[in-house]
Amino acid sequence: MADYILELKNITKEFPGVKALSDVSFGVQRGHVHALVGENGAGKSTLIKVICGVYPYGNYDGAVNFEGKECRFKTIREVEAAGIACIHQELNLVPDMSVAENVFLNNQPHRFGIVNFDEQFEKCRKLLSQVGLDVNPDEIVRNLGVGQQQMVEIAKALARDVKLLLLDEPTAALTETEVDTLLDLVDQLRKRGVTCIYISHRLDEIMRLCDDITILRDGQTIETRPKENMTKDEMISLMVGRDMSNLFPREPHTRGEVGFELRNFTVPHPDIPGRDVINNISLKAYKGEILGISGLMGAGRTELFTAVYGAYRTKGSGEIYIDGKKVDIRNPQDALDAGFFIVSEDRKKLGLNLIMSVKENTTLASLEKVSSAGVLNEGAEVAYTTKYVKEIRTKTPSIEVAVNTLSGGNQQKVVLAKALMSDPKVMILDEPTRGIDVGAKYEIYKIMNELVDKGVVIIMISSEMEEILGMSDRILTIADGEITGEFDAKEATQEILMRAAVGRSAT
Amino acid sequence: MTKKKLTPKIDVRTLTMIVVLVVIWVAFAAATGGKFITTRNISNLIRQAAFTSIMGVGMTLVIVTGGIDLSAGMTMGLIGCVMAACQVWGGLSTPVTILVGLVLGCIIGAIEGSIIAYVGIAPFIVTLGAQLICRGGMLAVTKGQTIAPFEKSYVFWGTEYLLPIWGWLVAAVAIVAMVLLKINQRRAKRKHGSLDESEFEAVARCAAFAFLVLLAVGILNNFQGIPIPVMVMVIVVVIFTFISQRTTFGRSIYAIGGNISAAKYAGINVKKNLTLVYILNGLLCAVAAVIYTARLNGGTATAANGSYELDAIASAVIGGTSMTGGVGKVSGAILGAVMMMSIDNGMSMMNMDSYWQFIIKGLILVAAVWFDTQTKKAGK
Ligand SMILES: Nc1ncnc2c1ncn2[C@@H]1O[C@H](COP(=O)(O)OP(=O)(O)OP(=O)(O)O)[C@@H](O)[C@H]1O
Ligand SMILES: [Mg+2]
């Protein structure tokens, strides 16, 4: 008999109008890394929330058995005391507190209620070195990159004596190198006897790291198998419920005229005077091609295009041309008028209004299309939204629900719907498939192809090498705010891109 | 899309508030030996509530954007005194006087709004400053005197009633409009396959609305008719419900309050829209000022002693507006205002010391918000 640290028995969880989980049962073996995979909205995050007490006992049906006992957690505290820690899909750090304060939030070393800051600092340094993060514990979290923040989250989990660690898409926001660090770390935890449940849409990671795999589809457990008995293709077809032979629908594109051009674009650093985040970049993007932008996190890719969009903290200087015409962009409104749309990498902060409905979010950037003389036409709103929900297969109980009730991937699809509806000439996609399942990715790629055929200039920023190589026609690498390489997709390889992405200093 | 269930959508919150209101009314009726629910008192109470509702509507918009207006009460007071001065000392006709008031309201709102939006100072600070300035302005205009009396045509706006026959006509128009709207809405929804309300529910909802309208008009007509301020309030609420729910401007202010950065990214002109909200709020303060001064038949600095902005904030919040922005309904302010005024009115009728009014109002305010957070949790 296998030694199960966690057993789930017939877990069912319903939301108004949606059955997120129905009769989910499987066991997690002690000391294993157990993968949980499934399409967007399959119920993975919901299951995690059931296990870690976000939905307390009584809020779901079925039983969660941890270390042989049934858990009836009412508060997160009890969960923590039992030795379960969770890293949620959305980061949960306090941005204006220091790393150490975050790591020991609600768990500070203290004597009679007085925090012992020295001890906190020391302990934190040890934890940070365990997770391989080289930052000062007194650093403010806001100043860290997303990858580093993710490591802080893990350190926070380790600060408590954790037996079972739940990781919900921890690598979604990381670059390839950061992913490697994280996978190594999880591997080390496994060696120390910590059990992990690991959710990811990056199936290669799963194949590399995990011992067992459970597949969820539409809230039901399809299968649990040891990794040895499962191939990646099998996993995909079990997830989506049909065979998928090709992950990237690459189509031959014919390059047209220049649709977008930047000349000598420079963006000053918002905090350090005299320094530039983007240094004199000139680039051209053609109609009928997908331009991939590769680079490490912090290379300036996002900064460049948010500045072009007029939404960066400092204003860029240089010239921007659309269809050969010079445009003047001072704010996102000008950018939209000129025909830009940026699908931001941070959908919660910049892409969506979480408390608004699917419908309201979809139409928000194109209100003029669904109104006349400033008066909204509800019929038109519904028609547009329904059209996009169907087109990109957003899974939502209705178009009237608030987007914060959708699964992460489906939220991203709402952002895309908003982008599509604005009918842009130049569409900038910043990590467009972050947190999106294979089936939906494929559809998003197909939409990109269609847009290219319609003459939209597509610029795709991505940290996923496979995606860059699989979909772009031409690739630019950016490092330290400068373009360090330009490649035809046919001749590019992961190594070549990586070398270029590390920048001049390394060559 | 996943399977759809036709669960009846009952607005738990509104329903609870109505129940609470009924309980309060019954309690007061019992405590005053029925004096509280004479048609005369109810008419009076609703008139008071109309004033607070109008202020509450503006406040709701402001709070939805994530802001607050601490100057509303003093703005209202100052405008009232200026209008009194215009008519009593300056001899201006009623329409011109009112026009001056409305324009002044817009100007004050525009100044506050542009400082908030373009200069970027927090609404709390800007409107706190404006509160002091308006209070000073009010005392400067009146120099402690009462500026009275107004012309009859001005006093009309605070004290007169619609003839009962007109009242019934208004009720009929309201009911027909409601039914037509409903039919229209259902037709559109059916066309898009998003109909989420059964026939029975639709009929029940219309019937409930018709019943309430007829009941209200019946009660008011039983005394003297619909008070003019109540009519003004109804018009204000209809217009502002339309603005907030059906226009791109309305959508934009909810978007700004919900997530200002995402609104910017979507190309919404945040500064312009914010300024416009404060202008409309100033305008509504002016409308309230007309009613207030017409009722008193004079401009005095007594408004300086009141805390009408707090009443307005409380009605908005009791009406379901969230202080964090992005959530709230203009019509909620009516419910909040009626609740607050019922307490004021009932308690003074029972000759209770006025400190009790403050204590009870405070408790209800906090309880309403507590209730909100509870229902939100349960929904998760
Ligand atoms: N608070 C909620 N209210 C209503 N429905 C919800 C809520 N949370 C989740 N759901 C629904 O439950 C289903 C499962 O969502 P969940 O977040 O678990 O998906 P997921 O497998 O984590 O997807 P993703 O890969 O996109 O993160 C979805 O259909 C979602 O719309
Ligand atoms: Mg999820």
Coordinates of C-alpha atoms in Angstrom, one line a residue, chain A residues 4-7 30 51 64-71 73 79 81-84 163-164 195:
Chain A
Y4 CA -0.8 8.7 1.2
I5 CA -0.2 12.0 3.0
L6 CA -3.3 13.4 1.5
E7 CA -6.5 11.7 0.3
R30 CA 4.2 11.2 0.8
I51 CA -7.4 21.8 0.5
V64 CA -10.1 15.9 2.8
N65 CA -7.9 13.4 4.7
F66 CA -4.5 14.7 5.7
E67 CA -2.1 12.3 7.4
G68 CA -5.0 9.8 7.9
K69 CA -7.3 12.2 9.7
E70 CA -10.2 14.0 8.2
C71 CA -9.6 17.7 8.1
F73 CA -10.4 23.3 8.8
V79 CA -4.3 24.8 8.0
A81 CA -0.7 24.6 12.0
A82 CA -1.3 21.2 10.3
G83 CA 1.6 21.9 8.0
I84 CA -0.1 22.8 4.8
K163 CA 4.7 19.1 5.1
L164 CA 2.5 19.7 2.1
T195 CA 5.2 16.7 -0.5

